[in-house]
Amino acid sequence: MNAYATNASKTKVTALPGDGIGPEVMQATMTILKAANAPIEWETAEAGAEVFKKGLVTGVPRETLDSIARNGLALKSPLETPVGYGGKSANVTLRKHFELYANIRPVRELPGVTTPFSGRGIDMVIVRENVEDVYAGIEHMQTTTVAQCLKLMTAPGCERIIRAAFGLARAEGRHKVTTATKANIMKLTEGLMKRVSEKVAPEFADLKSDHIIIDNCAHQLVIAPEKFDVIVTSNMNGDIISDLAAGLVGGLGIAPSSNLGDRAAIFEAVHGSAPDIAGKGLANPTALLSAAIMLLRHISAFEVAEKVEQALFITLAEGKNLTGDLSPRGHGVGTAAFTDQVIANLGRTSNLPSRHYKKLELKSWPELTAHMEPGTRELVGIDVFLETDLGAEDLGKALEEVAQDTPFRLNGISNRGVQVYPSTGGQTFLVDHFAARFMLKAPIPLSQSTASGQPEISYLVQRIGAKFTWMHIEKLQRFDGKDAFERPQGEG
Ligand code: NAD
């Protein structure tokens, strides 16, 4: 992927000290990396609270974006998301700006960090798709009582995250990739990720692969977490299970993560800015240091990464000079003493867990993904989403009448995805937002002209609009003879 900015034998990395305890854990991390002779040259840049306070709503100044773009790499401390001032989350700004589509969260039992799961040998990585899904934030109120959020998942978006997961499994000498989806319910969106995974998996014949339904995945993560190796999943699923998994090995306070894109990678601690202990010299730098270890491996500085990781593991295992969050009440030391202890342990080797890492090879994607025209494309109907206080029977009769003398027939009406007309006898609770499905009496081929189907749709929608408030329309298409839409619950 990237040719990183180098100066002699050093790689340039943008450092974002961030907010709260951020500057303290960044200083500790830089001190340890310097002592380990890590081949990094830092370029410090601003983001977060101070930037918001200057009135920049993105929280990330242009110079910082330029620095990350130039270097292709950043180590980021926590950034506060403003409440009551400023604008968007600076973290989200960075993720979207650099299209950091892969969020990598290692979940590993740490020596000396005792949890109810200690001794189980938990050692997995969760690969979360980071930019698509319901997190695109495409939301609309449909009526005053009905909110809608679009869940957009794309074939290229699924393919790049699935490839990242398989590539990561190879780079870390892992054996299995589990794709976790809700494909049983959301057959088109979540199902797309499952299908793409099944298509890509044979290219990685050296790795095992399987699929698990996401709710069972959450269950298995608690029942038998040691059986997972790499889990790849969509944005919202990943958001939830990566925090769940972090809880198994000691919580968010010690968890690192990376956010990878084609042209930039940002490494960070998962925890926040801990305003309650900020400025007191008490923060634990383990999470940011672990993120820096991921960064070192990302730039193929494997030996230094191993040296720092072993020193950290030995420090945690021996339990000497740990920060307050990892020590029995009242026995913790400050950030500086912990940092010194890690440095003192540099160069020591132990029998603590270590893996053989290789460079993570990620495919580069074109900025504009190729449009794939199906062999045949037909319009077979439309769904019209409308607002009314009529009951299902009255609405059904009214819409049957509207469809008369049009190329469409009313196929049925649903309310929140459940068919309510013709009645199935179900006990559906009705809200004022219905989807009326009209099927064309004769499908219209869509390939010959961009206008095909438009007059028919306009005529029907005009007739509906004369009697009802409609919110939006979805075309019902058939690609290569296959329906490109789902049926409401209860439709025969
Ligand atoms: P938090 O993670 O900052 O704090 C939760 C608790 O964990 C606190 O008691 C804190 O003292 C403790 N803690 C966290 N990190 C620690 C460390 N390294 N060493 C010792 N103790 C530690 O969560 P929060 O209070 O919900 O969030 C505070 C701010 O951080 C908010 O503005 C939030 O938006 C921001 N935040 C940023 C990120 C990020 O930049 N990636 C992530 C989460 C929260």
Coordinates of C-alpha atoms and ligand atoms in Angstrom, one line a residue:
M1 CA 0.0 0.0 0.0
N2 CA 1.8 3.1 1.2
A3 CA 5.2 4.4 0.5
Y4 CA 5.7 6.2 3.9
A5 CA 7.6 9.4 4.4
T6 CA 11.1 8.5 5.5
N7 CA 14.1 10.6 6.6
A8 CA 17.2 8.5 6.4
S9 CA 16.2 5.3 8.3
K10 CA 13.3 6.9 10.1
T11 CA 9.6 6.8 9.2
K12 CA 7.7 10.1 9.8
V13 CA 4.6 9.7 11.9
T14 CA 2.1 12.5 12.8
A15 CA 1.6 12.5 16.6
L16 CA -1.7 13.9 17.9
P17 CA -1.3 14.4 21.6
G18 CA -5.1 15.2 21.9
D19 CA -7.0 16.0 25.0
G20 CA -7.2 15.2 28.7
I21 CA -4.7 12.5 29.6
G22 CA -3.7 12.4 25.8
P23 CA -0.5 14.5 26.1
E24 CA 0.6 12.4 29.1
V25 CA 0.2 9.0 27.5
M26 CA 1.7 10.3 24.3
Q27 CA 4.8 11.6 26.1
A28 CA 5.1 8.2 27.9
T29 CA 4.8 6.3 24.6
M30 CA 7.3 8.5 22.8
T31 CA 9.8 8.2 25.7
I32 CA 9.5 4.4 25.6
L33 CA 9.8 4.2 21.8
K34 CA 12.9 6.5 21.9
A35 CA 14.5 4.3 24.6
A36 CA 13.8 1.3 22.3
N37 CA 15.4 3.1 19.3
A38 CA 12.2 2.9 17.4
P39 CA 12.8 4.2 13.8
I40 CA 10.2 6.9 14.0
E41 CA 10.5 10.7 13.6
W42 CA 7.5 12.5 15.1
E43 CA 5.6 15.4 13.6
T44 CA 3.3 16.8 16.3
A45 CA 0.0 18.2 15.2
E46 CA -3.2 19.6 16.8
A47 CA -6.7 18.2 16.9
G48 CA -9.6 18.1 19.4
A49 CA -10.9 20.4 22.1
E50 CA -8.5 23.3 21.7
V51 CA -9.3 23.4 18.0
F52 CA -13.0 23.3 18.6
K53 CA -12.6 26.2 21.0
K54 CA -11.0 28.2 18.2
G55 CA -14.2 27.8 16.3
L56 CA -13.2 25.0 13.8
V57 CA -16.2 22.7 13.7
T58 CA -14.4 19.7 12.3
G59 CA -11.9 19.7 15.3
V60 CA -9.0 19.0 12.9
P61 CA -7.1 21.9 11.3
R62 CA -6.0 21.8 7.6
E63 CA -2.3 21.5 8.7
T64 CA -3.0 18.4 10.6
L65 CA -4.9 16.8 7.7
D66 CA -1.9 17.7 5.5
S67 CA 0.6 16.2 7.9
I68 CA -1.3 12.9 8.1
A69 CA -1.8 12.9 4.3
R70 CA 1.9 13.5 3.8
N71 CA 3.1 10.9 6.3
G72 CA 0.3 8.4 5.7
L73 CA 0.6 7.5 9.4
A74 CA -0.6 8.9 12.7
L75 CA -0.5 8.0 16.4
K76 CA -3.5 9.6 18.0
S77 CA -4.4 10.2 21.7
P78 CA -8.0 10.5 22.7
L79 CA -9.9 13.5 21.3
E80 CA -12.8 14.9 23.3
T81 CA -16.1 15.0 21.4
P82 CA -17.6 18.4 22.3
V83 CA -20.8 18.6 24.3
G84 CA -22.4 22.0 24.1
Y85 CA -19.8 23.7 21.9
G86 CA -17.9 23.0 18.6
G87 CA -19.3 20.6 16.0
K88 CA -18.6 17.1 14.9
S89 CA -16.4 14.4 16.5
A90 CA -12.8 15.0 15.4
N91 CA -12.4 11.2 15.4
V92 CA -15.1 10.8 12.9
T93 CA -13.7 13.7 10.8
L94 CA -10.4 11.8 10.6
R95 CA -12.0 8.4 9.8
K96 CA -14.1 9.9 7.0
H97 CA -11.5 12.2 5.6
F98 CA -9.0 9.5 5.1
E99 CA -11.6 6.8 4.3
L100 CA -10.2 4.6 7.1
Y101 CA -12.4 1.7 6.3
A102 CA -10.8 -1.0 8.5
N103 CA -10.9 -0.7 12.3
I104 CA -8.6 -3.4 13.7
R105 CA -9.1 -4.3 17.4
P106 CA -6.7 -6.9 18.9
V107 CA -8.3 -8.7 21.9
R108 CA -5.7 -10.5 23.8
E109 CA -5.3 -11.8 27.4
L110 CA -2.6 -9.6 28.9
P111 CA -0.2 -11.0 31.5
G112 CA -0.9 -9.7 35.0
V113 CA -4.3 -8.3 34.0
T114 CA -6.7 -10.6 35.9
T115 CA -10.3 -10.9 34.6
P116 CA -13.0 -13.6 35.1
F117 CA -11.7 -15.0 31.7
S118 CA -8.0 -15.2 32.7
G119 CA -6.3 -18.4 31.7
R120 CA -8.6 -19.1 28.7
G121 CA -6.0 -18.0 26.2
I122 CA -8.1 -15.3 24.5
D123 CA -6.2 -14.0 21.5
M124 CA -8.2 -12.7 18.6
V125 CA -8.6 -9.7 16.3
I126 CA -11.9 -8.0 15.5
V127 CA -11.9 -6.4 12.1
R128 CA -14.8 -3.9 11.9
E129 CA -15.9 -2.2 8.7
N130 CA -15.6 1.5 9.7
V131 CA -17.3 3.7 7.2
E132 CA -20.5 2.1 5.8
D133 CA -23.7 0.6 7.3
V134 CA -26.1 2.7 9.4
Y135 CA -23.1 4.9 10.5
A136 CA -23.3 6.8 7.3
G137 CA -25.8 8.8 9.2
I138 CA -28.4 9.1 6.4
E139 CA -31.5 9.7 8.5
H140 CA -34.8 11.2 7.9
M141 CA -38.0 11.7 9.9
Q142 CA -40.7 10.2 7.7
T143 CA -43.6 11.5 9.7
T144 CA -43.6 13.2 13.0
T145 CA -43.6 9.8 14.7
V146 CA -41.5 7.7 12.3
A147 CA -37.7 7.9 12.0
Q148 CA -35.7 6.2 9.2
C149 CA -32.0 5.4 8.9
L150 CA -30.5 4.0 5.7
K151 CA -28.3 1.0 6.1
L152 CA -26.0 1.2 3.0
M153 CA -23.6 -1.6 2.4
T154 CA -21.7 -2.0 -0.8
A155 CA -20.0 -4.8 -2.6
P156 CA -16.6 -3.0 -2.8
G157 CA -17.0 -1.9 0.8
C158 CA -17.6 -5.5 1.9
E159 CA -14.8 -6.8 -0.3
R160 CA -12.1 -4.5 1.0
I161 CA -12.9 -5.3 4.6
I162 CA -13.1 -9.0 4.0
R163 CA -9.8 -8.9 2.2
A164 CA -8.3 -6.8 5.0
A165 CA -9.4 -9.5 7.5
F166 CA -7.9 -12.4 5.5
G167 CA -4.7 -10.4 4.8
L168 CA -4.4 -9.6 8.5
A169 CA -4.9 -13.3 9.4
R170 CA -2.0 -14.1 7.1
A171 CA 0.2 -11.3 8.4
E172 CA -0.3 -12.4 12.0
G173 CA 0.1 -16.1 11.3
R174 CA -3.5 -16.8 12.3
H175 CA -5.6 -19.7 11.0
K176 CA -9.3 -18.8 10.7
V177 CA -11.5 -15.9 9.6
T178 CA -15.1 -15.8 10.9
T179 CA -17.5 -13.5 9.1
A180 CA -20.2 -12.4 11.6
T181 CA -23.4 -11.0 10.0
K182 CA -27.1 -10.7 10.5
A183 CA -27.6 -12.2 7.0
N184 CA -30.6 -14.3 8.2
I185 CA -32.7 -11.2 8.6
M186 CA -31.1 -8.5 6.4
K187 CA -30.6 -10.7 3.4
L188 CA -29.5 -7.9 1.0
T189 CA -27.3 -5.7 3.2
E190 CA -25.7 -8.1 5.8
G191 CA -26.2 -10.9 3.3
L192 CA -24.0 -9.1 0.9
M193 CA -21.1 -9.3 3.4
K194 CA -21.6 -13.0 3.8
R195 CA -21.8 -13.6 0.0
V196 CA -18.6 -11.5 -0.6
S197 CA -16.8 -13.4 2.2
E198 CA -17.7 -16.7 0.6
K199 CA -16.5 -15.4 -2.8
V200 CA -13.2 -14.1 -1.5
A201 CA -12.4 -17.0 0.9
P202 CA -11.2 -19.5 -1.7
E203 CA -8.4 -17.1 -2.6
F204 CA -7.0 -17.6 0.9
A205 CA -7.1 -21.4 0.8
D206 CA -4.4 -21.6 3.5
L207 CA -6.9 -20.1 6.0
K208 CA -10.0 -21.6 7.4
S209 CA -13.2 -19.5 7.1
D210 CA -16.7 -19.8 8.5
H211 CA -19.8 -17.7 9.1
I212 CA -21.6 -17.0 12.3
I213 CA -24.8 -15.0 13.0
I214 CA -23.8 -11.9 15.0
D215 CA -26.1 -12.6 18.0
N216 CA -24.7 -16.1 18.4
C217 CA -21.2 -14.5 17.9
A218 CA -21.9 -12.3 21.0
H219 CA -23.0 -15.3 22.9
Q220 CA -20.0 -17.4 21.9
L221 CA -17.6 -14.6 22.7
V222 CA -18.7 -15.0 26.3
I223 CA -19.1 -18.8 26.4
A224 CA -16.0 -19.8 24.4
P225 CA -14.0 -16.7 23.4
E226 CA -10.8 -18.7 23.0
K227 CA -12.2 -20.4 19.9
F228 CA -12.2 -17.1 17.8
D229 CA -9.2 -16.0 15.8
V230 CA -10.2 -13.2 13.4
I231 CA -13.7 -11.9 13.3
V232 CA -14.8 -9.6 10.5
T233 CA -18.1 -7.8 10.6
S234 CA -20.1 -4.7 9.6
N235 CA -19.8 -1.3 11.3
M236 CA -22.5 -1.5 14.0
N237 CA -22.0 -5.2 14.8
G238 CA -18.3 -4.5 15.1
D239 CA -18.8 -1.5 17.3
I240 CA -20.7 -3.6 19.8
I241 CA -18.8 -6.8 19.8
S242 CA -15.3 -5.2 19.8
D243 CA -16.2 -3.4 23.1
L244 CA -17.7 -6.6 24.4
A245 CA -14.5 -8.5 23.5
A246 CA -12.3 -5.8 25.1
G247 CA -14.3 -6.4 28.3
L248 CA -13.2 -10.0 28.3
V249 CA -9.5 -9.1 28.6
G250 CA -9.5 -6.1 30.9
G251 CA -11.7 -3.4 29.4
L252 CA -11.4 -0.4 27.1
G253 CA -8.7 1.3 29.2
I254 CA -6.0 -1.0 27.9
A255 CA -7.3 -1.7 24.4
P256 CA -5.4 -0.4 21.3
S257 CA -6.8 -0.1 17.7
S258 CA -5.8 0.9 14.3
N259 CA -7.8 2.5 11.5
L260 CA -6.6 1.6 8.1
G261 CA -7.3 3.1 4.7
D262 CA -5.6 3.0 1.3
R263 CA -3.5 6.1 1.8
A264 CA -3.4 6.6 5.6
A265 CA -3.4 4.6 8.8
I266 CA -4.2 6.0 12.3
F267 CA -3.3 4.1 15.5
E268 CA -5.0 5.0 18.7
A269 CA -6.0 4.0 22.3
V270 CA -9.6 3.0 22.5
H271 CA -10.2 4.8 25.8
G272 CA -11.2 8.5 26.1
S273 CA -9.5 11.5 27.5
A274 CA -10.2 10.6 31.1
P275 CA -10.9 14.2 32.3
D276 CA -11.2 12.9 35.9
I277 CA -7.5 12.1 36.1
A278 CA -6.1 14.5 33.4
G279 CA -3.0 16.5 34.3
K280 CA -2.4 14.4 37.5
G281 CA 0.3 12.1 36.1
L282 CA -1.8 9.0 36.9
A283 CA -2.8 7.8 33.4
N284 CA -1.9 4.4 32.2
P285 CA -0.2 4.6 28.8
T286 CA -0.6 0.8 28.0
A287 CA -3.3 1.3 25.3
L288 CA -1.5 4.0 23.4
L289 CA 1.8 2.1 23.7
S290 CA 0.1 -1.0 22.4
A291 CA -1.3 1.1 19.5
A292 CA 2.3 2.3 18.8
I293 CA 3.4 -1.4 18.8
M294 CA 0.8 -2.0 16.1
L295 CA 2.2 1.0 14.2
L296 CA 5.7 -0.4 14.4
R297 CA 4.5 -3.7 12.9
H298 CA 2.6 -1.8 10.3
I299 CA 5.9 -0.3 9.1
S300 CA 7.6 -3.6 9.4
A301 CA 9.7 -2.6 12.4
F302 CA 9.0 -6.1 13.8
E303 CA 12.1 -6.4 16.1
V304 CA 11.5 -3.1 17.9
A305 CA 7.8 -3.9 18.2
E306 CA 8.6 -7.2 19.8
K307 CA 11.1 -5.7 22.1
V308 CA 8.6 -3.0 23.3
E309 CA 5.8 -5.5 23.6
Q310 CA 7.9 -7.9 25.7
A311 CA 9.0 -5.1 28.0
L312 CA 5.3 -4.1 28.4
F313 CA 4.2 -7.7 29.0
I314 CA 7.0 -8.3 31.6
T315 CA 6.1 -5.1 33.4
L316 CA 2.4 -6.1 33.6
A317 CA 3.2 -9.7 34.5
E318 CA 5.6 -8.8 37.3
G319 CA 3.1 -6.2 38.6
K320 CA 5.8 -3.8 39.8
N321 CA 5.2 -0.1 39.3
L322 CA 1.8 -0.4 37.7
T323 CA -0.6 2.6 37.4
G324 CA -3.6 2.9 39.8
D325 CA -6.1 1.4 37.3
L326 CA -4.2 -1.9 37.3
S327 CA -3.2 -2.0 41.0
P328 CA -4.9 -2.8 44.2
R329 CA -6.4 0.3 45.7
G330 CA -3.8 2.8 46.8
H331 CA -0.8 0.9 45.4
G332 CA -0.6 2.5 42.0
V333 CA 2.3 4.6 40.7
G334 CA 2.2 7.5 38.3
T335 CA 2.7 7.5 34.5
A336 CA 6.3 8.4 34.8
A337 CA 7.3 5.5 37.1
F338 CA 5.4 3.0 35.0
T339 CA 7.2 4.4 31.9
D340 CA 10.5 4.0 33.6
Q341 CA 9.7 0.4 34.5
V342 CA 8.8 -0.5 30.9
I343 CA 12.1 1.1 29.8
A344 CA 14.0 -0.8 32.5
N345 CA 12.5 -4.0 31.1
L346 CA 13.5 -3.3 27.4
G347 CA 15.7 -6.1 26.1
R348 CA 14.5 -8.7 28.6
T349 CA 13.0 -11.7 27.0
S350 CA 10.4 -13.9 28.6
N351 CA 8.2 -16.9 27.8
L352 CA 5.2 -14.6 27.5
P353 CA 3.1 -14.9 24.4
S354 CA 4.6 -13.7 21.1
R355 CA 3.6 -14.2 17.5
H356 CA 5.4 -14.1 14.2
Y357 CA 4.3 -11.1 12.3
K358 CA 4.7 -10.3 8.6
K359 CA 3.8 -7.2 6.7
L360 CA 0.1 -6.7 6.2
E361 CA -0.5 -6.5 2.5
L362 CA -3.6 -4.5 1.6
K363 CA -5.0 -4.2 -1.8
S364 CA -5.3 -0.6 -3.1
W365 CA -8.6 0.5 -4.4
P366 CA -9.4 2.9 -7.2
E367 CA -11.1 6.1 -6.0
L368 CA -14.1 5.4 -8.1
T369 CA -15.1 1.8 -8.1
A370 CA -16.2 0.3 -11.4
H371 CA -20.0 0.4 -12.1
M372 CA -21.2 -3.1 -12.9
E373 CA -24.2 -3.2 -15.3
P374 CA -26.2 -6.3 -15.0
G375 CA -26.9 -8.4 -18.1
T376 CA -30.6 -7.5 -17.9
R377 CA -32.4 -5.0 -15.7
E378 CA -36.2 -4.8 -15.4
L379 CA -38.5 -2.5 -13.5
V380 CA -41.2 -4.7 -12.0
G381 CA -42.9 -2.3 -9.6
I382 CA -42.5 0.4 -7.0
D383 CA -42.9 0.8 -3.2
V384 CA -44.5 4.1 -2.3
F385 CA -44.0 5.1 1.4
L386 CA -46.9 7.3 2.5
E387 CA -48.3 8.9 5.5
T388 CA -51.9 8.5 6.5
D389 CA -54.2 8.1 9.6
L390 CA -56.4 5.6 7.7
G391 CA -56.6 2.0 8.8
A392 CA -55.1 -0.7 6.6
E393 CA -58.4 -1.8 5.0
D394 CA -59.6 1.7 4.1
L395 CA -56.1 2.5 2.8
G396 CA -56.1 -0.7 0.8
K397 CA -59.4 0.0 -0.8
A398 CA -58.4 3.6 -1.6
L399 CA -55.1 2.5 -3.3
E400 CA -56.8 -0.3 -5.3
E401 CA -59.0 2.5 -6.7
V402 CA -55.9 4.7 -7.4
A403 CA -54.2 1.9 -9.3
Q404 CA -57.1 1.3 -11.6
D405 CA -56.4 2.3 -15.2
T406 CA -52.7 2.5 -14.5
P407 CA -50.0 -0.1 -15.6
F408 CA -49.7 -1.1 -12.0
R409 CA -51.8 -3.3 -9.6
L410 CA -51.7 -2.9 -5.8
N411 CA -49.8 -6.0 -4.5
G412 CA -50.1 -5.2 -0.8
I413 CA -49.4 -2.7 2.0
S414 CA -47.1 -3.1 4.9
N415 CA -46.5 -1.2 8.1
R416 CA -43.0 -1.3 9.5
G417 CA -42.2 -4.2 7.2
V418 CA -45.2 -6.3 8.1
Q419 CA -48.0 -7.0 5.6
V420 CA -51.3 -5.4 6.8
Y421 CA -53.2 -5.5 3.5
P422 CA -54.5 -7.9 2.4
S423 CA -54.8 -8.8 6.1
T424 CA -53.0 -11.9 7.3
G425 CA -54.8 -11.8 10.6
G426 CA -51.6 -10.6 12.3
Q427 CA -51.8 -8.3 15.3
T428 CA -49.6 -5.5 13.9
F429 CA -49.5 -2.2 15.7
L430 CA -50.0 0.5 13.1
V431 CA -48.2 3.7 12.8
D432 CA -49.0 6.5 10.3
H433 CA -46.3 5.3 7.8
F434 CA -47.2 2.7 5.3
A435 CA -45.4 1.1 2.3
A436 CA -47.7 0.3 -0.6
R437 CA -46.3 -2.1 -3.1
F438 CA -47.4 -1.7 -6.7
M439 CA -46.4 -4.3 -9.2
L440 CA -46.3 -3.6 -13.0
K441 CA -48.7 -5.7 -14.9
A442 CA -45.9 -6.1 -17.5
P443 CA -42.3 -5.5 -16.4
I444 CA -40.4 -2.8 -18.2
P445 CA -36.9 -3.5 -19.5
L446 CA -34.7 -0.7 -18.2
S447 CA -31.6 -1.1 -20.3
Q448 CA -32.7 0.6 -23.5
S449 CA -33.4 4.1 -22.2
T450 CA -32.9 6.0 -19.0
A451 CA -36.4 7.3 -19.3
S452 CA -38.0 3.9 -19.5
G453 CA -40.6 3.4 -16.7
Q454 CA -40.6 7.0 -15.8
P455 CA -44.0 8.0 -17.4
E456 CA -45.7 5.0 -15.8
I457 CA -44.2 5.8 -12.3
S458 CA -45.1 9.5 -12.6
Y459 CA -48.7 8.8 -13.6
L460 CA -49.2 6.5 -10.6
V461 CA -47.4 8.7 -8.1
Q462 CA -49.4 11.7 -9.3
R463 CA -52.7 9.8 -8.7
I464 CA -51.4 8.8 -5.2
G465 CA -50.3 12.4 -4.5
A466 CA -53.7 13.7 -5.2
K467 CA -55.1 11.8 -2.2
F468 CA -52.1 11.0 0.1
T469 CA -48.9 12.5 1.4
W470 CA -46.1 10.3 0.0
M471 CA -42.6 10.3 1.5
H472 CA -40.5 8.4 -0.9
I473 CA -40.5 5.9 -3.6
E474 CA -38.3 2.8 -4.1
K475 CA -38.0 1.2 -7.5
L476 CA -38.5 -2.6 -7.5
Q477 CA -35.9 -3.9 -10.0
R478 CA -34.9 -7.3 -11.2
F479 CA -31.2 -7.8 -12.1
D480 CA -30.4 -10.7 -14.4
G481 CA -33.8 -12.2 -13.7
K482 CA -33.4 -12.0 -9.9
D483 CA -35.5 -9.8 -7.6
A484 CA -33.4 -7.0 -6.2
F485 CA -35.7 -6.4 -3.2
E486 CA -37.1 -8.2 -0.2
R487 CA -40.7 -9.1 0.6
P488 CA -42.4 -7.8 3.7
Q489 CA -43.1 -10.2 6.5
G490 CA -46.3 -12.1 5.9
E491 CA -46.4 -11.5 2.1
G492 CA -47.5 -14.6 0.3
Ligands
NAD1 P1 -12.8 7.6 29.3 O1 -12.3 6.4 28.6 O2 -12.1 8.9 29.1 O3 -12.9 7.4 30.9 C1 -13.6 6.3 31.5 C2 -12.9 5.9 32.8 O4 -11.7 5.2 32.5 C3 -12.5 7.1 33.6 O5 -12.7 6.8 35.0 C4 -11.0 7.3 33.3 O6 -10.3 7.8 34.4 C5 -10.6 5.8 33.1 N1 -9.5 5.8 32.1 C6 -9.6 5.9 30.8 N2 -8.3 5.8 30.2 C7 -7.5 5.6 31.2 C8 -6.1 5.5 31.3 N3 -5.3 5.5 30.1 N4 -5.5 5.3 32.5 C9 -6.2 5.3 33.6 N5 -7.6 5.4 33.6 C10 -8.2 5.6 32.4 O7 -14.3 7.8 28.8 P2 -15.4 9.0 28.9 O8 -15.2 9.7 30.3 O9 -16.7 8.5 28.5 O10 -14.9 10.0 27.8 C11 -14.2 11.2 28.1 C12 -13.9 12.0 26.8 O11 -13.2 11.2 25.9 C13 -15.2 12.4 26.0 O12 -15.0 13.7 25.6 C14 -15.2 11.4 24.9 O13 -15.9 12.0 23.8 C15 -13.8 11.2 24.6 N6 -13.5 9.9 23.9 C16 -12.6 9.9 22.9 C17 -12.2 8.7 22.3 C18 -11.2 8.7 21.2 O14 -10.6 9.7 21.0 N7 -11.0 7.6 20.5 C19 -12.8 7.5 22.7 C20 -13.7 7.5 23.8 C21 -14.1 8.7 24.4

